[in-house]
Coordinates of C-alpha atoms and ligand atoms in Angstrom, one line a residue:
X66 CA 0.4 -11.9 -20.4
X67 CA -2.3 -12.7 -22.9
X68 CA -0.2 -13.0 -26.0
X69 CA -1.0 -11.2 -29.2
X70 CA -0.5 -13.4 -32.2
X71 CA -0.1 -11.7 -35.5
X72 CA -0.7 -14.8 -37.7
X73 CA -4.2 -15.5 -36.3
X74 CA -7.0 -13.6 -37.8
X75 CA -8.6 -11.6 -35.0
X76 CA -11.5 -9.3 -34.3
X77 CA -11.5 -6.2 -32.1
X78 CA -14.1 -6.3 -29.3
X79 CA -13.1 -3.1 -27.6
X80 CA -11.2 -0.1 -29.0
X81 CA -9.2 2.6 -27.3
X82 CA -10.8 2.4 -23.9
X83 CA -9.6 3.9 -20.6
X84 CA -8.1 1.0 -18.9
X85 CA -10.2 1.3 -15.7
X86 CA -13.3 1.2 -17.8
X87 CA -12.3 -1.7 -20.0
X88 CA -14.5 -4.7 -20.4
X89 CA -11.9 -6.9 -18.7
X90 CA -13.1 -5.7 -15.3
X91 CA -16.6 -7.0 -16.1
X92 CA -15.1 -10.3 -16.9
X93 CA -13.4 -10.3 -13.5
X94 CA -16.7 -9.6 -11.8
X95 CA -18.4 -12.2 -13.8
X96 CA -15.9 -14.8 -12.7
X97 CA -16.2 -14.1 -9.0
X98 CA -20.0 -14.0 -9.2
X99 CA -20.2 -17.3 -11.1
X100 CA -17.7 -19.2 -9.0
X101 CA -18.6 -18.0 -5.5
X102 CA -16.6 -20.1 -2.9
X103 CA -15.8 -22.7 -5.6
X104 CA -13.0 -20.3 -6.7
X105 CA -11.1 -21.6 -3.6
X106 CA -12.5 -25.1 -2.9
X107 CA -11.6 -26.1 -6.5
X108 CA -8.2 -24.5 -6.1
X109 CA -8.7 -22.0 -9.0
X110 CA -7.7 -18.9 -7.2
X111 CA -4.5 -19.0 -5.0
X112 CA -5.2 -18.1 -1.4
X113 CA -2.8 -20.0 0.9
X114 CA -0.2 -17.2 1.3
X115 CA -2.9 -14.7 2.4
X116 CA -5.1 -17.0 4.4
X117 CA -2.8 -19.1 6.6
X118 CA -2.6 -19.0 10.4
X119 CA 0.8 -17.3 10.4
X120 CA -0.3 -14.2 8.5
X121 CA -3.6 -14.1 10.5
X122 CA -1.7 -14.1 13.8
X123 CA 0.5 -11.2 12.4
X124 CA -2.7 -9.2 11.6
X125 CA -4.2 -10.0 14.9
X126 CA -1.2 -8.7 16.8
X127 CA -1.2 -5.5 14.6
X128 CA -4.9 -5.0 15.2
X129 CA -4.5 -5.4 18.9
X130 CA -1.6 -2.9 18.9
X131 CA -3.7 -0.4 17.0
X132 CA -6.6 -0.7 19.5
X133 CA -4.1 -0.3 22.4
X134 CA -2.9 2.9 20.7
X135 CA -6.4 4.2 20.5
X136 CA -7.0 3.5 24.2
X137 CA -3.7 5.1 25.1
X138 CA -4.6 8.3 23.2
X139 CA -8.1 8.4 24.7
X140 CA -8.9 11.0 27.4
X141 CA -12.1 12.8 28.4
X142 CA -10.8 16.0 26.9
X143 CA -9.7 14.4 23.6
X144 CA -11.8 11.3 23.2
X145 CA -10.7 8.9 20.5
X146 CA -13.1 6.2 21.4
X147 CA -16.7 5.5 22.5
X148 CA -16.7 2.5 24.8
X149 CA -20.5 2.2 24.5
X150 CA -20.1 1.3 20.8
X151 CA -18.2 -1.5 19.2
X152 CA -15.1 -1.4 17.1
X153 CA -15.6 -2.9 13.7
X154 CA -13.0 -4.9 11.9
X155 CA -14.2 -5.3 8.3
X156 CA -12.6 -7.7 5.9
X157 CA -13.0 -6.8 2.2
X158 CA -13.1 -9.4 -0.6
X159 CA -13.1 -12.1 2.1
X160 CA -13.4 -15.0 -0.3
X161 CA -13.1 -18.4 1.3
X162 CA -13.3 -17.2 4.9
X163 CA -10.2 -19.1 5.9
X164 CA -8.3 -15.9 6.8
X165 CA -11.2 -14.7 8.9
X166 CA -11.4 -17.9 10.8
X167 CA -7.7 -17.9 11.7
X168 CA -7.7 -14.2 12.5
X169 CA -10.7 -14.4 14.8
X170 CA -9.3 -17.4 16.6
X171 CA -6.0 -15.6 17.4
X172 CA -7.4 -12.1 17.9
X173 CA -10.2 -12.9 20.3
X174 CA -7.9 -15.2 22.2
X175 CA -5.5 -12.2 22.7
X176 CA -8.3 -9.8 23.4
X177 CA -10.0 -12.1 26.0
X178 CA -6.7 -12.4 28.0
X179 CA -5.9 -8.7 27.8
X180 CA -6.7 -5.6 29.8
X181 CA -8.9 -4.6 26.8
X182 CA -11.3 -7.5 27.1
X183 CA -14.3 -5.3 27.9
X184 CA -14.1 -3.6 24.5
X185 CA -16.7 -4.9 22.1
X186 CA -15.1 -5.8 18.8
X187 CA -17.1 -7.1 15.9
X188 CA -15.6 -8.8 12.9
X189 CA -17.4 -8.3 9.6
X190 CA -16.8 -10.7 6.7
X191 CA -17.7 -8.9 3.4
X192 CA -17.6 -9.6 -0.3
X193 CA -19.7 -8.5 -3.3
X194 CA -20.7 -12.1 -4.1
X195 CA -24.0 -13.0 -2.5
X196 CA -23.6 -16.8 -2.8
X197 CA -20.3 -16.5 -0.9
X198 CA -22.0 -14.7 1.9
X199 CA -24.8 -17.4 2.0
X200 CA -22.1 -20.1 2.3
X201 CA -20.5 -18.3 5.4
X202 CA -23.9 -17.9 7.0
X203 CA -24.3 -21.6 7.3
X204 CA -20.7 -22.6 7.9
X205 CA -20.6 -24.6 11.2
X206 CA -17.2 -23.3 12.2
X207 CA -18.3 -19.7 12.2
X208 CA -21.5 -20.1 14.2
X209 CA -20.0 -19.7 17.7
X210 CA -18.7 -16.2 16.9
X211 CA -22.1 -15.3 15.4
X212 CA -23.9 -16.5 18.6
X213 CA -21.5 -14.4 20.8
X214 CA -22.2 -11.3 18.7
X215 CA -18.6 -11.1 17.5
X216 CA -19.2 -11.9 13.9
X217 CA -21.4 -10.4 11.2
X218 CA -21.6 -10.4 7.4
X219 CA -22.1 -7.7 4.8
X220 CA -22.4 -7.4 1.0
X221 CA -19.9 -4.7 0.1
X222 CA -18.9 -3.7 -3.4
X223 CA -15.7 -1.7 -3.6
X224 CA -16.9 0.1 -6.7
X225 CA -20.5 0.9 -5.6
X226 CA -21.1 0.6 -1.9
X227 CA -21.0 3.5 0.5
X228 CA -21.8 1.7 3.8
X229 CA -21.8 -1.8 5.3
X230 CA -25.3 -3.2 6.0
X231 CA -24.9 -6.0 8.5
X232 CA -26.9 -9.2 7.9
X233 CA -27.2 -10.5 11.4
X234 CA -27.6 -7.4 13.6
X235 CA -29.3 -5.3 10.9
X236 CA -27.0 -2.4 11.9
X237 CA -25.4 -0.2 9.3
X238 CA -21.8 1.0 9.3
X239 CA -21.7 4.4 7.8
X240 CA -20.2 7.8 8.6
X241 CA -23.4 8.7 10.5
X242 CA -23.5 5.6 12.6
X243 CA -19.9 4.8 13.2
X244 CA -18.6 6.1 16.6
X245 CA -15.1 4.5 16.6
X246 CA -12.2 4.2 14.2
X247 CA -12.6 1.6 11.5
X248 CA -10.2 -1.3 11.0
X249 CA -10.1 -2.8 7.5
X250 CA -8.4 -5.9 6.2
X251 CA -7.9 -6.4 2.5
X252 CA -5.9 -9.3 1.2
X253 CA -5.5 -10.1 -2.5
X254 CA -8.2 -7.5 -3.0
X255 CA -6.9 -4.1 -4.1
X256 CA -5.0 -5.9 -6.9
X257 CA -8.3 -7.2 -8.4
X258 CA -9.8 -3.7 -8.7
X259 CA -9.6 -1.4 -11.8
X260 CA -6.5 0.6 -12.6
X261 CA -5.6 3.2 -15.1
X262 CA -2.4 3.1 -17.1
X263 CA -0.2 6.0 -17.9
X264 CA 3.1 6.4 -19.7
X265 CA 5.7 9.0 -18.9
X266 CA 7.9 9.8 -21.8
X267 CA 10.3 12.7 -21.9
X268 CA 8.4 14.5 -19.1
X269 CA 5.0 14.1 -20.8
X270 CA 2.1 12.2 -19.3
X271 CA 0.0 10.1 -21.6
X272 CA -2.9 7.8 -20.8
X273 CA -2.8 4.3 -22.3
X274 CA -6.0 3.4 -24.1
X275 CA -6.5 -0.3 -24.4
X276 CA -7.9 -2.2 -27.3
X277 CA -8.9 -5.9 -27.0
X278 CA -8.9 -8.4 -29.8
X279 CA -9.8 -12.1 -29.9
X280 CA -9.2 -14.7 -32.5
X281 CA -12.0 -14.6 -35.1
X282 CA -13.0 -18.2 -34.4
X283 CA -13.7 -17.2 -30.8
X284 CA -16.0 -14.4 -31.7
X285 CA -19.1 -16.1 -30.4
X286 CA -17.5 -17.6 -27.3
X287 CA -19.2 -17.6 -24.0
X288 CA -18.5 -14.4 -22.0
X289 CA -17.0 -16.4 -19.1
X290 CA -14.4 -18.0 -21.4
X291 CA -13.4 -14.7 -23.1
X292 CA -10.6 -13.8 -20.7
X293 CA -8.6 -16.8 -21.9
X294 CA -8.5 -15.6 -25.5
X295 CA -8.0 -11.8 -25.3
X296 CA -5.0 -9.9 -26.6
X297 CA -4.4 -6.3 -25.4
X298 CA -2.8 -3.5 -27.3
X299 CA -2.4 0.1 -26.3
X300 CA -2.6 3.6 -27.9
X301 CA -1.3 6.6 -26.1
X302 CA -2.8 10.1 -25.8
X303 CA -1.2 12.9 -24.0
X304 CA -3.2 14.2 -21.0
X305 CA -2.6 16.9 -18.6
X306 CA -2.0 16.1 -15.0
X307 CA -5.4 17.4 -13.9
X308 CA -6.9 14.1 -15.0
X309 CA -9.1 13.0 -12.1
X310 CA -11.9 14.9 -10.2
X311 CA -10.0 14.3 -7.0
X312 CA -7.0 16.6 -6.6
X313 CA -5.3 14.2 -4.2
X314 CA -5.0 11.7 -7.0
X315 CA -3.8 14.3 -9.5
X316 CA -1.1 15.3 -7.0
X317 CA 0.3 11.8 -7.2
X318 CA 0.2 11.7 -11.0
X319 CA 2.0 15.1 -11.1
X320 CA 4.6 13.7 -8.7
X321 CA 5.2 10.8 -11.0
X322 CA 5.4 13.0 -14.1
X323 CA 8.0 15.2 -12.4
X324 CA 10.0 12.5 -10.8
X325 CA 10.0 9.4 -13.1
X326 CA 11.9 9.2 -16.3
X327 CA 10.5 7.0 -19.2
X328 CA 8.2 4.4 -17.8
X329 CA 4.7 3.0 -17.8
X330 CA 2.7 3.0 -14.5
X331 CA -0.5 1.5 -13.4
X332 CA -2.5 3.8 -11.3
X333 CA -4.7 2.0 -8.7
X334 CA -7.8 4.1 -9.2
X335 CA -10.2 1.4 -8.0
X336 CA -8.3 0.9 -4.8
X337 CA -7.9 4.7 -4.2
X338 CA -11.6 5.3 -4.7
X339 CA -12.4 2.4 -2.3
X340 CA -10.0 3.8 0.3
X341 CA -11.5 7.2 -0.1
X342 CA -15.0 5.7 0.6
X343 CA -13.7 3.8 3.6
X344 CA -12.0 6.9 5.0
X345 CA -15.3 8.7 4.6
X346 CA -17.2 5.9 6.4
X347 CA -14.6 6.0 9.1
X348 CA -14.8 9.8 9.5
X349 CA -11.1 10.0 8.8
X350 CA -10.0 7.5 11.4
X351 CA -9.1 4.4 9.4
X352 CA -6.5 1.6 9.7
X353 CA -6.0 -0.8 6.8
X354 CA -4.0 -4.0 6.8
X355 CA -3.4 -5.2 3.3
X356 CA -1.3 -7.7 1.3
X357 CA -1.0 -8.1 -2.4
X358 CA 1.4 -8.9 -5.1
X359 CA 2.5 -5.3 -5.2
X360 CA 5.4 -2.8 -5.1
X361 CA 5.8 0.1 -2.7
X362 CA 9.1 1.8 -3.6
X363 CA 9.2 4.5 -6.2
X364 CA 12.2 2.9 -7.8
X365 CA 10.0 -0.2 -8.6
X366 CA 8.1 2.1 -11.0
X367 CA 11.1 2.9 -13.1
X368 CA 11.3 1.7 -16.7
X369 CA 8.2 -0.5 -16.6
X370 CA 6.2 -1.8 -19.6
X371 CA 2.5 -2.0 -19.8
X372 CA 0.8 -4.0 -17.1
X373 CA 0.8 -7.8 -17.1
X374 CA -2.4 -9.6 -16.4
X375 CA -1.7 -12.6 -14.2
X376 CA -4.5 -15.1 -14.9
X377 CA -5.8 -17.3 -12.2
X378 CA -8.5 -19.5 -13.8
X379 CA -11.0 -17.0 -15.1
X380 CA -9.8 -14.0 -13.0
X381 CA -6.7 -11.9 -13.1
X382 CA -4.6 -9.6 -11.0
X383 CA -2.1 -6.9 -11.8
X384 CA 0.9 -5.9 -9.7
X385 CA -0.5 -3.4 -7.3
X386 CA 1.0 0.0 -7.1
X387 CA 1.2 0.4 -3.3
X388 CA 3.5 3.3 -3.8
X389 CA 0.6 5.4 -5.1
X390 CA -1.6 4.3 -2.2
X391 CA 1.2 5.2 0.3
X392 CA 1.6 8.6 -1.3
X393 CA -2.2 9.2 -1.0
X394 CA -2.1 8.4 2.8
X395 CA 1.2 10.3 3.4
X396 CA 0.0 13.4 1.5
X397 CA -3.1 13.4 3.7
X398 CA -1.1 13.4 7.0
X399 CA -1.5 9.7 7.4
X400 CA 1.0 6.9 7.8
X401 CA 2.1 4.3 5.3
X402 CA 4.1 1.4 6.7
X403 CA 5.9 -1.0 4.4
X404 CA 9.0 -3.2 4.6
X405 CA 12.5 -1.8 3.9
X406 CA 13.4 -5.1 2.2
X407 CA 12.2 -6.7 -0.9
X408 CA 9.5 -9.3 -0.6
X409 CA 9.0 -12.6 -2.5
X410 CA 5.3 -13.2 -2.8
X411 CA 3.2 -10.6 -0.9
X412 CA 3.8 -7.0 0.0
X413 CA 2.2 -6.4 3.4
X414 CA 1.4 -2.7 4.1
X415 CA -0.3 -0.8 6.9
X416 CA -2.2 2.4 6.2
X417 CA -3.3 4.8 8.8
X418 CA -5.3 8.0 8.7
X419 CA -6.5 9.9 11.7
X420 CA -5.8 13.0 13.7
X421 CA -3.0 11.6 15.9
X422 CA -1.3 9.4 13.3
X423 CA 2.1 10.3 14.7
X424 CA 1.2 8.7 18.0
X425 CA 0.6 5.1 16.9
X426 CA 3.6 3.8 18.6
X427 CA 2.4 0.3 19.5
X428 CA 1.2 -0.1 16.0
X429 CA 4.5 0.8 14.5
X430 CA 6.4 -1.5 16.9
X431 CA 4.1 -4.3 16.1
X432 CA 4.7 -3.7 12.3
X433 CA 8.4 -3.7 12.9
X434 CA 8.3 -7.0 14.8
X435 CA 5.6 -8.9 12.9
X436 CA 6.2 -7.7 9.3
X437 CA 9.6 -6.1 9.0
X438 CA 11.4 -8.7 11.1
X439 CA 9.0 -11.6 11.1
X440 CA 7.2 -11.4 7.9
X441 CA 4.6 -14.0 6.8
X442 CA 6.2 -13.5 3.4
X443 CA 9.6 -14.8 4.7
X444 CA 7.9 -17.6 6.6
X445 CA 6.1 -18.7 3.4
X446 CA 9.3 -18.4 1.3
X447 CA 11.1 -20.8 3.7
X448 CA 8.3 -23.3 4.3
X449 CA 7.3 -23.6 0.7
X450 CA 11.0 -24.2 -0.2
X451 CA 11.0 -27.4 1.9
X452 CA 7.4 -28.4 1.3
X453 CA 7.1 -32.0 -0.1
X454 CA 10.8 -32.6 0.4
X455 CA 12.2 -35.4 2.5
X456 CA 14.2 -33.1 4.8
X457 CA 16.4 -34.4 7.6
X458 CA 14.2 -32.7 10.2
X459 CA 13.8 -34.7 13.4
X460 CA 10.4 -35.0 15.0
X461 CA 11.0 -32.2 17.6
X462 CA 12.2 -29.9 14.8
X463 CA 9.1 -30.8 12.8
X464 CA 6.8 -30.1 15.8
X465 CA 8.6 -26.8 16.3
X466 CA 7.9 -25.8 12.7
X467 CA 4.2 -26.7 13.2
X468 CA 4.1 -24.7 16.4
X469 CA 5.7 -21.7 14.6
X470 CA 3.2 -22.0 11.8
X471 CA 0.4 -22.0 14.5
X472 CA -0.6 -25.5 13.7
X473 CA -1.1 -25.0 10.0
X474 CA -2.7 -28.1 8.4
X475 CA -1.0 -27.2 5.1
X476 CA 2.5 -27.4 6.8
X477 CA 1.4 -30.6 8.4
X478 CA 0.5 -32.2 5.1
X479 CA 3.2 -30.6 2.9
X480 CA 6.1 -30.6 5.4
X481 CA 5.4 -33.0 8.1
X482 CA 3.9 -36.0 6.2
X483 CA 6.9 -36.5 3.9
X484 CA 9.1 -37.0 6.9
X485 CA 6.8 -38.9 9.2
X486 CA 8.7 -42.1 8.5
X487 CA 11.8 -40.3 10.0
X488 CA 10.0 -40.2 13.3
X489 CA 11.1 -43.7 14.3
X490 CA 10.2 -45.0 17.7
X491 CA 8.9 -42.2 19.8
X492 CA 9.6 -41.6 23.5
X493 CA 6.6 -41.2 25.7
X494 CA 7.0 -37.4 25.8
X495 CA 7.3 -37.0 22.1
X496 CA 4.4 -39.3 21.5
X497 CA 2.3 -37.1 23.7
X498 CA 3.6 -33.9 22.1
X499 CA 2.7 -35.2 18.7
X500 CA -0.7 -36.4 19.9
X501 CA -1.6 -32.9 21.2
X502 CA -0.1 -31.3 18.1
X503 CA -2.5 -33.3 15.9
X504 CA -5.5 -32.1 17.8
X505 CA -4.2 -28.5 17.6
X506 CA -3.9 -28.9 13.9
X507 CA -7.5 -30.2 13.7
X508 CA -8.7 -27.4 15.9
X509 CA -7.1 -24.8 13.7
X510 CA -8.4 -26.3 10.4
X511 CA -11.1 -24.4 8.5
X512 CA -12.9 -26.6 6.0
X513 CA -13.7 -24.9 2.6
X514 CA -14.6 -28.1 0.7
X515 CA -11.2 -28.6 -0.9
X516 CA -10.0 -31.9 -2.1
X517 CA -7.2 -32.4 0.5
X518 CA -8.4 -34.6 3.3
X519 CA -6.8 -33.3 6.5
X520 CA -8.8 -35.8 8.7
X521 CA -7.4 -38.7 6.7
X522 CA -3.8 -37.6 7.2
X523 CA -4.3 -37.0 11.0
X524 CA -5.9 -40.4 11.2
X525 CA -3.0 -42.1 9.4
X526 CA -0.5 -40.5 11.9
X527 CA -2.6 -41.5 14.9
X528 CA -2.7 -45.1 13.5
X529 CA 1.1 -45.1 13.2
X530 CA 1.2 -44.1 16.8
X531 CA -1.2 -46.8 17.7
X532 CA -4.0 -44.4 18.9
X533 CA -6.5 -46.5 17.1
X534 CA -9.8 -45.2 18.5
X535 CA -8.7 -41.6 17.8
X536 CA -7.7 -42.6 14.3
X537 CA -11.1 -44.2 13.7
X538 CA -12.7 -40.9 14.8
X539 CA -10.8 -39.0 12.2
X540 CA -11.5 -41.5 9.4
X541 CA -15.2 -41.1 10.3
X542 CA -14.8 -37.3 10.1
X543 CA -13.4 -37.9 6.6
X544 CA -16.4 -39.9 5.6
X545 CA -18.8 -37.3 6.9
X546 CA -16.9 -34.3 5.4
X547 CA -16.0 -35.9 2.1
X548 CA -18.7 -38.6 1.7
X549 CA -17.8 -42.3 1.2
X550 CA -14.2 -42.5 -0.1
X551 CA -11.8 -45.4 -0.6
X552 CA -8.9 -43.9 1.4
X553 CA -10.9 -43.5 4.6
X554 CA -12.7 -46.8 4.2
X555 CA -9.5 -48.7 3.6
X556 CA -7.9 -47.1 6.7
X557 CA -11.0 -48.0 8.8
X558 CA -10.7 -51.6 7.4
X559 CA -7.0 -51.6 8.6
X560 CA -8.2 -50.4 12.0
X561 CA -10.5 -53.4 12.3
X562 CA -7.9 -55.7 11.0
X563 CA -5.5 -54.6 13.7
X564 CA -8.2 -55.3 16.3
X565 CA -8.8 -58.7 14.7
X566 CA -12.4 -57.7 14.0
X567 CA -12.4 -59.5 10.7
X568 CA -16.2 -59.4 9.9
X569 CA -16.2 -55.6 10.3
X570 CA -12.9 -55.4 8.4
X571 CA -14.3 -57.4 5.4
X572 CA -17.5 -55.4 5.4
X573 CA -15.6 -52.1 5.2
X574 CA -13.3 -53.4 2.5
X575 CA -16.3 -54.4 0.4
X576 CA -17.6 -50.8 0.8
X577 CA -14.2 -49.5 -0.4
X578 CA -14.1 -51.9 -3.4
X579 CA -17.7 -51.0 -4.3
X580 CA -16.4 -47.5 -4.8
X581 CA -13.2 -48.6 -6.6
X582 CA -13.0 -52.2 -7.8
X583 CA -9.3 -52.0 -8.7
X584 CA -8.1 -50.4 -5.5
X585 CA -5.2 -52.8 -5.0
X586 CA -4.4 -52.3 -1.3
X587 CA -8.0 -53.2 -0.5
X588 CA -7.9 -56.2 -2.8
X589 CA -4.7 -57.4 -1.0
X590 CA -6.2 -56.8 2.4
X591 CA -9.4 -58.7 1.4
X592 CA -7.3 -61.7 0.5
X593 CA -5.6 -61.7 3.8
X594 CA -8.8 -61.3 5.7
X595 CA -10.6 -64.1 3.8
X596 CA -7.6 -66.3 4.4
X597 CA -7.6 -65.4 8.1
X598 CA -11.3 -66.2 8.4
X599 CA -10.8 -69.5 6.7
X600 CA -8.1 -70.4 9.1
X601 CA -10.3 -69.5 12.0
X602 CA -13.0 -71.7 10.7
X603 CA -10.6 -74.6 10.4
X604 CA -9.5 -74.4 14.0
Ligands
SAM818 C1 -8.4 -12.8 -5.2 S1 -9.8 -12.9 -4.2 C2 -9.1 -12.7 -2.6 C3 -9.8 -13.5 -1.5 C4 -9.2 -13.5 -0.1 N1 -9.1 -12.2 0.4 C5 -7.8 -14.1 -0.2 O1 -6.9 -13.5 0.2 O2 -7.8 -15.3 -0.6 C6 -10.6 -11.4 -4.4 C7 -11.9 -11.3 -3.6 O3 -12.5 -10.0 -3.8 C8 -13.8 -10.1 -4.2 N2 -14.1 -8.9 -5.0 C9 -13.7 -8.7 -6.3 N3 -14.1 -7.5 -6.8 C10 -14.8 -7.0 -5.7 C11 -15.5 -5.7 -5.6 N4 -15.5 -4.9 -6.6 N5 -16.0 -5.5 -4.4 C12 -16.0 -6.4 -3.4 N6 -15.4 -7.6 -3.5 C13 -14.8 -7.9 -4.6 C14 -14.0 -11.4 -4.8 O4 -15.3 -11.9 -4.8 C15 -13.0 -12.3 -4.1 O5 -13.6 -12.8 -2.9

């Protein structure tokens, strides 16, 4: 929470404003617009839990199940589907693009092997930040799907847009052009959109009007810095439960007023408006897969205080009220799937509207298997608990974990690398298993410009296994992705040293030392090499 501090002299910069119209949302937009993909490459905004291969595979299976249901429901008399037209899967607030990469890898792999392979499916990565879209357009790892007509891009603003205008094909996705149901993916997205805040006190509904103050000495601070210095306070004004223009939203408010004793709720008005727009674009046939830091049980709304802004660098999120979103779908004859158990980090929900919602059997089974019983949230909870720890995992156990993670490079670095020394001498079979595992990790790695050097780690393991030419290749990848760096150069030098190519070794050490004069491993290696060369001369 942004703390209020009574001692510091402060100035009010906003007074008694409806929460969803507060200035804080402009600060949020400013942050994303200014940062673009740096928000993820610099590690400012957390994204791992919503963008790893495990959650992407879970969504891919759910999406495939949904399409199977659509096909099963389809008949000439009651068509649910037009095979002449594509199915669009639209990702909202895509951000880094890492989730999209993992999803497409898994989903198109499933689709191409299946009986549904003739169905044309197009994935659309969208965001409201233009520079982010420009980065995806030139990302080398996305180009194959673009060439195959399976990937497109769109600028979509959850607050303003009414359609998706596709950058590559020039097509528009709107309620007049769309022929098939729409699939939407939204991770860590709805919890960044505006909410309203209400209190329920002795059966009365009041809206919380927010005031913002900042320390006086920060009065002239740059707008982008403001978020770090604001303090929020609230005033309450009783309202009647016909608050919004949309009766479906008022219905939920009334439900809360009637059912909840004293509490404070945040009402996800931004998310609800966005879902209303999407449902309109989809002509009422919509499936949404979404994960956020959220709550979905009505009991989670009891006895709450005003919302807490969780700051991530210059942006923030609020715990998302998925319960309200679920009620919105259920009240409109849709389906809301959520887990029966509590989650640790992310609440993964599936929303369905459509005429035959009761018939989505495959989708429901897939949710049961992939989320209720095999949740990415559970997997993350367990793997993060052992990350960086020297566990007693054997190499086969470690490879099994990597396989379960779908060759996740983060699991490789955080879980595998700390125990690599436990590997000991490898049997031929294990050596091969590990060798192939390393290539699968590389194949499944999506580069977003972050500091962690996956190529370097893979190279180091290959060196330990004496696959020197392969290792060299990865050290060279490191140089081309990251630019000249001491770690890769030093490892290349070691490679030449092992091959007794002392001239090349010395040359590479010099390059490393040119970057960092006091890099002690390189200094020590240089001494050895020089001594070795001297000995050779003396022979
Ligand atoms: C917290 S990030 C989540 C990124 C990604 N989905 C993930 O899970 O890592 C929120 C994303 O939503 C985008 N965003 C924020 N407000 C938006 C809006 N009003 N319309 C569309 N995108 C928005 C941001 O640019 C950012 O990419």
